[in-house]
Amino acid sequence: MRERTGSIEEPTENGDATARRPMVEARSVSKVFGSGDSELRALDAVSVTIREGEFFTLLGPSGCGKTTLLRMIAGFEHPSDGAILLDGADISGLPPYRRPVNTVFQSYALFPHLTVAGNIAFGLEMLGRPAAEVADTVERMLRMVRMEAMRDRLTSQISGGQQQRVALARALAPQPKVLLLDEPLSALDLKLRKEMQIELKRLQTETGITFVFVTHDQEEALTMSDRIAVMRDGQILQIGSPHEIYERPADHFVASFIGETNFLAATVETRTGERGRIRLPGGLVAETDLFESMAPGDAVAAVIRPEHLRVQPAGSGSGLAATVATIVYLGTDTQYHLRLESGEMLVARVQNGPSGSPGLADGAAVEASFAPTAVRVLRD
């Protein structure tokens, strides 16, 4: 396994995607707000390439720089250093209205005095499109977002989810090269948010437009994205498909930020090529991939996802010996909080069958086992 170097671009699992031309490029982009003691470096030499027709997500906690990067692509902010390219042309100095991009914000910014159809038509009319073209486009957008029956309603008379659809239709109507989405689902309730995740991906697939989506919600990113860029402190830590980001995190932060994760202290015992053996708590030995710089004797962290653990009553001697500390029933699965003999805590998620949870009790002596492929080793 190779260590991360200067480039954080990773190969995608979709071979067709790599053949697509670059649509958005950030080249060593930095953004500094303020000066002196009040200086804030929101972006620090960020480079990323977003491909044509891709659903690309900028993911990270508040203050990581994801929205600043999105606003630079939109033209609402300009780089302190570096360049932003769109379809091969440097747009760093262009105002927003001269960029072939549209933005959907957290607040949908719809006109409450206009109907659904009027909101969709507004941008096209401002661009001077012929009336017949405007009418045809409005009807096509209404069908696309499944809002034909609401065309004559004022936007103040429709639900939040319906307003979201209207905002998307209005942004897509001029056929921008890139659609920017700044946490547009954050105001929706959980059930509607999940429905709109599927709807957004459907719209992106149907239109073929490049979507750049900003969120702090890991589930949104995993559900919709072709690729994800995980950000922290103004930098991109890793870029990859949802599967790559989740199953092969590049560092401790990515592993902990994306989903639930167990970190166990381990030591490298032996190494042969890219593979090696690590010793886990209780003396259990596992074979796994190692980064280039890892050598025998090194302290490392073994990363194991909760759903990759199998929990059974003690006795086989083939797993990590533990005691059940807490049991949480979640409907589709049961979450076991296990205390290892070393005192470390481990979380396992076991899918429930037709008869319910597996039936282990608080305080039970158990063993947690896993496949060698389930372990990811990172620097401690």
Short mmCIF file of C-alpha atoms in Angstrom, two decimals:
data_model
loop_
_atom_site.label_atom_id
_atom_site.label_comp_id
_atom_site.label_asym_id
_atom_site.label_seq_id
_atom_site.Cartn_x
_atom_site.Cartn_y
_atom_site.Cartn_z
CA MET A 1 0.00 0.00 0.00
CA ARG A 2 1.47 3.34 -1.00
CA GLU A 3 1.67 6.30 1.36
CA ARG A 4 -0.18 9.46 0.37
CA THR A 5 2.12 11.93 -1.35
CA GLY A 6 1.54 15.40 -2.83
CA SER A 7 -1.36 14.25 -5.01
CA ILE A 8 -4.55 13.08 -3.34
CA GLU A 9 -6.33 12.16 -6.58
CA GLU A 10 -7.28 8.48 -6.53
CA PRO A 11 -8.43 6.24 -9.37
CA THR A 12 -12.16 5.85 -9.62
CA GLU A 13 -13.86 2.48 -9.71
CA ASN A 14 -15.85 3.60 -12.73
CA GLY A 15 -13.48 3.27 -15.66
CA ASP A 16 -15.66 5.43 -17.94
CA ALA A 17 -15.40 8.40 -15.58
CA THR A 18 -11.63 8.69 -15.99
CA ALA A 19 -12.10 9.34 -19.73
CA ARG A 20 -14.31 12.39 -19.14
CA ARG A 21 -12.71 15.77 -19.69
CA PRO A 22 -12.08 18.11 -16.76
CA MET A 23 -14.98 20.51 -16.20
CA VAL A 24 -13.89 22.33 -13.02
CA GLU A 25 -10.27 22.64 -11.88
CA ALA A 26 -8.85 24.30 -8.80
CA ARG A 27 -5.10 24.77 -9.15
CA SER A 28 -3.22 25.47 -5.90
CA VAL A 29 -6.06 27.69 -4.72
CA SER A 30 -5.66 29.55 -1.44
CA LYS A 31 -8.03 31.99 0.22
CA VAL A 32 -7.02 34.26 3.07
CA PHE A 33 -9.48 36.47 4.94
CA GLY A 34 -8.21 39.36 7.03
CA SER A 35 -4.57 40.09 7.81
CA GLY A 36 -2.08 40.11 10.65
CA ASP A 37 -3.36 38.62 13.90
CA SER A 38 -6.87 38.28 12.45
CA GLU A 39 -5.75 36.41 9.33
CA LEU A 40 -7.78 33.31 8.52
CA ARG A 41 -6.56 30.86 5.85
CA ALA A 42 -9.83 29.29 4.67
CA LEU A 43 -8.17 27.35 1.82
CA ASP A 44 -4.55 26.26 1.68
CA ALA A 45 -3.17 25.41 -1.80
CA VAL A 46 -6.13 23.22 -2.76
CA SER A 47 -5.97 21.37 -6.09
CA VAL A 48 -8.81 19.25 -7.45
CA THR A 49 -10.22 18.23 -10.83
CA ILE A 50 -13.96 17.66 -11.24
CA ARG A 51 -14.95 15.82 -14.41
CA GLU A 52 -17.69 16.52 -16.89
CA GLY A 53 -21.01 14.91 -15.95
CA GLU A 54 -19.84 13.97 -12.47
CA PHE A 55 -21.68 14.22 -9.16
CA PHE A 56 -18.84 15.50 -6.99
CA THR A 57 -19.20 16.19 -3.28
CA LEU A 58 -17.12 18.43 -1.01
CA LEU A 59 -17.51 16.87 2.43
CA GLY A 60 -16.22 18.02 5.79
CA PRO A 61 -17.05 19.64 9.13
CA SER A 62 -18.04 23.28 9.54
CA GLY A 63 -15.15 25.63 8.81
CA CYS A 64 -13.18 23.17 6.66
CA GLY A 65 -13.30 25.38 3.53
CA LYS A 66 -15.82 23.49 1.42
CA THR A 67 -18.28 26.38 1.03
CA THR A 68 -15.43 28.82 0.35
CA LEU A 69 -14.28 26.59 -2.53
CA LEU A 70 -17.84 26.38 -3.86
CA ARG A 71 -18.21 30.18 -3.70
CA MET A 72 -14.97 30.54 -5.65
CA ILE A 73 -16.33 28.35 -8.43
CA ALA A 74 -19.50 30.46 -8.41
CA GLY A 75 -17.54 33.73 -8.47
CA PHE A 76 -18.75 35.07 -5.11
CA GLU A 77 -15.19 34.84 -3.77
CA HIS A 78 -11.89 35.20 -5.61
CA PRO A 79 -8.64 33.30 -4.88
CA SER A 80 -5.85 34.92 -2.92
CA ASP A 81 -3.55 32.60 -4.88
CA GLY A 82 -4.04 29.98 -7.60
CA ALA A 83 -6.65 29.69 -10.33
CA ILE A 84 -10.13 28.33 -10.99
CA LEU A 85 -10.72 26.84 -14.44
CA LEU A 86 -14.05 25.93 -16.00
CA ASP A 87 -14.04 23.79 -19.13
CA GLY A 88 -10.38 24.67 -19.64
CA ALA A 89 -10.75 28.46 -19.32
CA ASP A 90 -9.43 30.48 -16.36
CA ILE A 91 -12.48 32.12 -14.75
CA SER A 92 -10.76 33.32 -11.57
CA GLY A 93 -11.45 36.98 -12.32
CA LEU A 94 -14.90 36.69 -13.91
CA PRO A 95 -17.99 37.96 -12.07
CA PRO A 96 -20.72 35.41 -11.27
CA TYR A 97 -23.06 36.50 -14.07
CA ARG A 98 -20.40 35.74 -16.69
CA ARG A 99 -19.86 32.16 -15.52
CA PRO A 100 -21.91 29.28 -17.01
CA VAL A 101 -22.80 27.98 -13.56
CA ASN A 102 -25.87 28.17 -11.33
CA THR A 103 -26.14 27.80 -7.57
CA VAL A 104 -28.82 26.31 -5.31
CA PHE A 105 -28.46 27.69 -1.78
CA GLN A 106 -29.61 26.46 1.63
CA SER A 107 -32.37 29.09 1.45
CA TYR A 108 -33.97 28.50 -1.92
CA ALA A 109 -34.38 32.25 -2.65
CA LEU A 110 -37.62 31.72 -4.57
CA PHE A 111 -39.86 34.67 -5.46
CA PRO A 112 -42.95 34.31 -3.24
CA HIS A 113 -45.08 36.57 -5.49
CA LEU A 114 -44.45 34.34 -8.55
CA THR A 115 -45.94 30.97 -9.37
CA VAL A 116 -43.92 27.78 -9.65
CA ALA A 117 -43.83 28.22 -13.42
CA GLY A 118 -42.99 31.92 -13.07
CA ASN A 119 -39.99 31.15 -10.85
CA ILE A 120 -38.64 28.64 -13.36
CA ALA A 121 -39.17 31.06 -16.25
CA PHE A 122 -37.61 34.07 -14.52
CA GLY A 123 -33.94 33.34 -15.23
CA LEU A 124 -34.64 32.40 -18.84
CA GLU A 125 -36.54 35.65 -19.39
CA MET A 126 -33.67 37.64 -17.88
CA LEU A 127 -31.36 35.95 -20.39
CA GLY A 128 -33.61 37.17 -23.21
CA ARG A 129 -34.65 33.72 -24.39
CA PRO A 130 -37.58 33.66 -26.90
CA ALA A 131 -41.03 33.23 -25.34
CA ALA A 132 -41.64 29.90 -27.09
CA GLU A 133 -38.32 28.53 -25.83
CA VAL A 134 -39.11 29.72 -22.30
CA ALA A 135 -42.51 28.03 -22.36
CA ASP A 136 -41.09 24.75 -23.69
CA THR A 137 -38.26 24.74 -21.15
CA VAL A 138 -40.61 25.47 -18.24
CA GLU A 139 -42.85 22.55 -19.21
CA ARG A 140 -39.85 20.25 -19.57
CA MET A 141 -38.47 21.30 -16.17
CA LEU A 142 -41.87 20.82 -14.51
CA ARG A 143 -42.02 17.28 -15.87
CA MET A 144 -38.44 16.60 -14.79
CA VAL A 145 -39.08 17.59 -11.18
CA ARG A 146 -42.62 16.14 -11.23
CA MET A 147 -44.32 19.43 -10.43
CA GLU A 148 -46.75 19.77 -13.39
CA ALA A 149 -49.80 19.85 -11.09
CA MET A 150 -48.28 22.74 -9.07
CA ARG A 151 -47.34 25.00 -12.00
CA ASP A 152 -49.83 27.76 -11.08
CA ARG A 153 -49.31 27.68 -7.30
CA LEU A 154 -47.41 30.47 -5.56
CA THR A 155 -44.20 29.16 -4.01
CA SER A 156 -45.45 30.38 -0.63
CA GLN A 157 -48.28 27.85 -0.96
CA ILE A 158 -46.15 24.71 -1.42
CA SER A 159 -44.12 22.52 0.96
CA GLY A 160 -40.40 22.72 1.66
CA GLY A 161 -39.69 19.67 -0.46
CA GLN A 162 -41.67 21.13 -3.35
CA GLN A 163 -39.82 24.43 -3.00
CA GLN A 164 -36.57 22.47 -3.22
CA ARG A 165 -37.72 20.96 -6.52
CA VAL A 166 -38.66 24.38 -7.90
CA ALA A 167 -35.25 25.78 -6.92
CA LEU A 168 -33.57 22.90 -8.73
CA ALA A 169 -35.75 23.33 -11.83
CA ARG A 170 -35.01 27.06 -11.94
CA ALA A 171 -31.27 26.44 -11.65
CA LEU A 172 -31.27 23.70 -14.30
CA ALA A 173 -33.48 25.52 -16.81
CA PRO A 174 -30.69 27.59 -18.48
CA GLN A 175 -28.64 24.37 -18.87
CA PRO A 176 -25.53 25.51 -17.00
CA LYS A 177 -22.30 23.60 -17.45
CA VAL A 178 -22.06 23.21 -13.68
CA LEU A 179 -24.68 23.22 -10.93
CA LEU A 180 -23.40 24.16 -7.47
CA LEU A 181 -25.40 22.99 -4.44
CA ASP A 182 -24.65 24.49 -1.03
CA GLU A 183 -26.19 22.12 1.56
CA PRO A 184 -29.62 22.42 -0.12
CA LEU A 185 -31.20 19.58 1.90
CA SER A 186 -30.30 20.79 5.38
CA ALA A 187 -33.69 22.41 6.06
CA LEU A 188 -35.72 19.30 5.19
CA ASP A 189 -36.92 16.66 7.64
CA LEU A 190 -35.18 13.28 7.66
CA LYS A 191 -37.66 11.35 5.50
CA LEU A 192 -37.91 14.09 2.87
CA ARG A 193 -34.14 14.57 2.89
CA LYS A 194 -33.65 10.89 2.04
CA GLU A 195 -36.21 11.13 -0.77
CA MET A 196 -34.49 14.22 -2.19
CA GLN A 197 -31.10 12.49 -2.15
CA ILE A 198 -32.44 9.95 -4.63
CA GLU A 199 -34.20 12.70 -6.59
CA LEU A 200 -31.02 14.77 -6.89
CA LYS A 201 -29.04 11.83 -8.20
CA ARG A 202 -31.82 11.07 -10.71
CA LEU A 203 -31.81 14.67 -11.97
CA GLN A 204 -28.05 14.71 -12.31
CA THR A 205 -28.08 11.45 -14.27
CA GLU A 206 -30.90 12.63 -16.55
CA THR A 207 -29.37 16.02 -17.34
CA GLY A 208 -25.70 14.96 -17.49
CA ILE A 209 -24.75 18.29 -15.89
CA THR A 210 -21.77 18.39 -13.54
CA PHE A 211 -23.03 18.72 -9.95
CA VAL A 212 -20.76 20.04 -7.20
CA PHE A 213 -22.43 19.40 -3.86
CA VAL A 214 -21.38 20.72 -0.45
CA THR A 215 -22.41 18.92 2.73
CA HIS A 216 -21.26 17.92 6.21
CA ASP A 217 -23.60 14.89 6.11
CA GLN A 218 -21.67 11.69 5.40
CA GLU A 219 -24.78 9.73 4.41
CA GLU A 220 -25.72 12.32 1.78
CA ALA A 221 -22.23 12.14 0.33
CA LEU A 222 -22.13 8.34 0.24
CA THR A 223 -25.65 8.08 -1.23
CA MET A 224 -25.33 10.48 -4.16
CA SER A 225 -21.71 10.99 -5.15
CA ASP A 226 -19.58 9.60 -7.94
CA ARG A 227 -16.58 10.91 -6.02
CA ILE A 228 -16.07 12.64 -2.68
CA ALA A 229 -13.39 15.07 -1.51
CA VAL A 230 -12.99 14.98 2.28
CA MET A 231 -11.81 18.35 3.61
CA ARG A 232 -10.37 19.59 6.88
CA ASP A 233 -8.71 22.87 7.90
CA GLY A 234 -8.69 24.28 4.37
CA GLN A 235 -7.16 21.21 2.73
CA ILE A 236 -8.37 18.13 0.87
CA LEU A 237 -7.30 14.97 2.69
CA GLN A 238 -8.61 12.34 0.26
CA ILE A 239 -10.54 12.05 -3.00
CA GLY A 240 -12.21 8.84 -4.08
CA SER A 241 -15.43 7.01 -4.79
CA PRO A 242 -17.80 6.47 -1.83
CA HIS A 243 -16.53 2.87 -1.60
CA GLU A 244 -12.88 3.97 -1.58
CA ILE A 245 -13.47 6.68 1.02
CA TYR A 246 -15.41 4.35 3.31
CA GLU A 247 -13.44 1.13 2.94
CA ARG A 248 -9.93 2.57 2.38
CA PRO A 249 -9.64 5.84 4.32
CA ALA A 250 -6.31 7.57 3.87
CA ASP A 251 -5.88 8.72 7.46
CA HIS A 252 -7.33 8.75 10.97
CA PHE A 253 -9.57 11.79 10.38
CA VAL A 254 -11.17 10.40 7.21
CA ALA A 255 -11.77 7.05 8.89
CA SER A 256 -13.42 8.65 11.92
CA PHE A 257 -15.44 11.24 9.99
CA ILE A 258 -17.03 8.79 7.55
CA GLY A 259 -19.37 6.49 9.43
CA GLU A 260 -18.78 4.59 12.66
CA THR A 261 -15.27 3.25 13.15
CA ASN A 262 -13.34 1.18 15.66
CA PHE A 263 -9.68 2.09 16.27
CA LEU A 264 -7.56 -0.52 18.03
CA ALA A 265 -3.95 -0.05 19.11
CA ALA A 266 -1.75 -2.55 17.27
CA THR A 267 1.91 -3.25 16.49
CA VAL A 268 3.48 -4.31 13.20
CA GLU A 269 5.09 -7.73 13.72
CA THR A 270 6.39 -8.71 10.29
CA ARG A 271 6.33 -7.37 6.77
CA THR A 272 6.62 -8.99 3.32
CA GLY A 273 6.17 -6.65 0.36
CA GLU A 274 2.97 -4.64 0.82
CA ARG A 275 1.52 -7.14 3.32
CA GLY A 276 2.29 -7.62 6.97
CA ARG A 277 1.17 -9.11 10.26
CA ILE A 278 -0.08 -6.92 13.11
CA ARG A 279 -0.63 -7.84 16.75
CA LEU A 280 -3.92 -6.66 18.25
CA PRO A 281 -5.09 -6.47 21.90
CA GLY A 282 -5.07 -9.84 23.65
CA GLY A 283 -2.31 -11.16 21.38
CA LEU A 284 -4.54 -11.75 18.32
CA VAL A 285 -2.53 -11.60 15.08
CA ALA A 286 -4.01 -10.43 11.75
CA GLU A 287 -2.55 -10.14 8.26
CA THR A 288 -3.30 -7.01 6.25
CA ASP A 289 -1.92 -4.35 3.86
CA LEU A 290 0.63 -1.85 5.20
CA PHE A 291 1.71 1.60 4.08
CA GLU A 292 5.22 1.81 2.59
CA SER A 293 6.77 3.48 5.63
CA MET A 294 5.44 0.97 8.18
CA ALA A 295 8.04 -1.39 9.62
CA PRO A 296 8.15 -4.15 12.25
CA GLY A 297 7.83 -2.67 15.73
CA ASP A 298 5.81 0.37 14.62
CA ALA A 299 2.74 1.33 16.63
CA VAL A 300 -0.28 1.56 14.32
CA ALA A 301 -4.06 1.82 14.52
CA ALA A 302 -6.18 -1.03 13.20
CA VAL A 303 -9.42 0.31 11.72
CA ILE A 304 -12.42 -2.06 11.69
CA ARG A 305 -15.96 -1.00 10.75
CA PRO A 306 -18.67 -2.18 13.21
CA GLU A 307 -20.61 -4.07 10.53
CA HIS A 308 -17.50 -6.10 9.66
CA LEU A 309 -17.35 -7.66 13.13
CA ARG A 310 -18.95 -11.01 14.00
CA VAL A 311 -19.97 -11.53 17.62
CA GLN A 312 -20.40 -15.00 19.11
CA PRO A 313 -20.29 -16.54 22.61
CA ALA A 314 -16.78 -17.01 24.01
CA GLY A 315 -15.02 -20.30 23.48
CA SER A 316 -13.58 -20.49 19.96
CA GLY A 317 -10.38 -18.60 20.78
CA SER A 318 -10.25 -17.16 17.26
CA GLY A 319 -11.40 -13.62 18.03
CA LEU A 320 -10.98 -10.71 20.39
CA ALA A 321 -12.17 -11.69 23.89
CA ALA A 322 -14.66 -9.18 25.24
CA THR A 323 -17.61 -8.58 27.55
CA VAL A 324 -20.91 -7.09 26.38
CA ALA A 325 -21.18 -3.67 28.05
CA THR A 326 -24.25 -2.20 26.33
CA ILE A 327 -26.81 -3.42 23.79
CA VAL A 328 -28.71 -1.00 21.53
CA TYR A 329 -31.56 -2.37 19.38
CA LEU A 330 -31.86 -0.36 16.15
CA GLY A 331 -34.54 -2.32 14.29
CA THR A 332 -32.61 -3.47 11.24
CA ASP A 333 -29.61 -4.37 13.39
CA THR A 334 -28.36 -4.54 16.96
CA GLN A 335 -25.38 -2.53 18.19
CA TYR A 336 -23.12 -4.21 20.77
CA HIS A 337 -20.69 -2.13 22.80
CA LEU A 338 -17.94 -4.52 23.82
CA ARG A 339 -15.22 -4.05 26.44
CA LEU A 340 -11.98 -5.84 25.58
CA GLU A 341 -9.70 -7.32 28.22
CA SER A 342 -7.31 -4.42 27.54
CA GLY A 343 -10.08 -1.97 28.53
CA GLU A 344 -10.56 -0.68 24.97
CA MET A 345 -14.12 -0.38 23.68
CA LEU A 346 -15.32 -1.94 20.45
CA VAL A 347 -18.65 -1.45 18.67
CA ALA A 348 -20.20 -4.21 16.55
CA ARG A 349 -23.36 -3.99 14.44
CA VAL A 350 -25.11 -7.30 13.82
CA GLN A 351 -28.01 -7.49 11.38
CA ASN A 352 -31.24 -8.77 12.88
CA GLY A 353 -33.00 -11.75 11.37
CA PRO A 354 -36.75 -12.52 11.28
CA SER A 355 -36.66 -13.54 14.94
CA GLY A 356 -35.01 -10.29 16.04
CA SER A 357 -31.58 -9.70 17.61
CA PRO A 358 -29.06 -12.54 18.15
CA GLY A 359 -29.95 -12.62 21.86
CA LEU A 360 -26.68 -11.90 23.65
CA ALA A 361 -27.13 -10.39 27.12
CA ASP A 362 -25.41 -7.58 29.01
CA GLY A 363 -22.30 -8.90 30.73
CA ALA A 364 -21.99 -11.92 28.43
CA ALA A 365 -18.50 -13.16 27.57
CA VAL A 366 -18.10 -13.04 23.78
CA GLU A 367 -15.54 -13.04 20.99
CA ALA A 368 -15.45 -10.51 18.16
CA SER A 369 -13.94 -11.87 14.96
CA PHE A 370 -13.44 -10.43 11.48
CA ALA A 371 -12.07 -11.27 8.04
CA PRO A 372 -8.46 -10.16 7.30
CA THR A 373 -9.80 -7.96 4.47
CA ALA A 374 -11.88 -6.02 7.01
CA VAL A 375 -8.82 -4.43 8.66
CA ARG A 376 -7.30 -1.15 7.51
CA VAL A 377 -4.01 -0.11 9.15
CA LEU A 378 -3.22 3.58 9.69
CA ARG A 379 -0.57 5.52 11.55
CA ASP A 380 -1.47 5.63 15.26
#
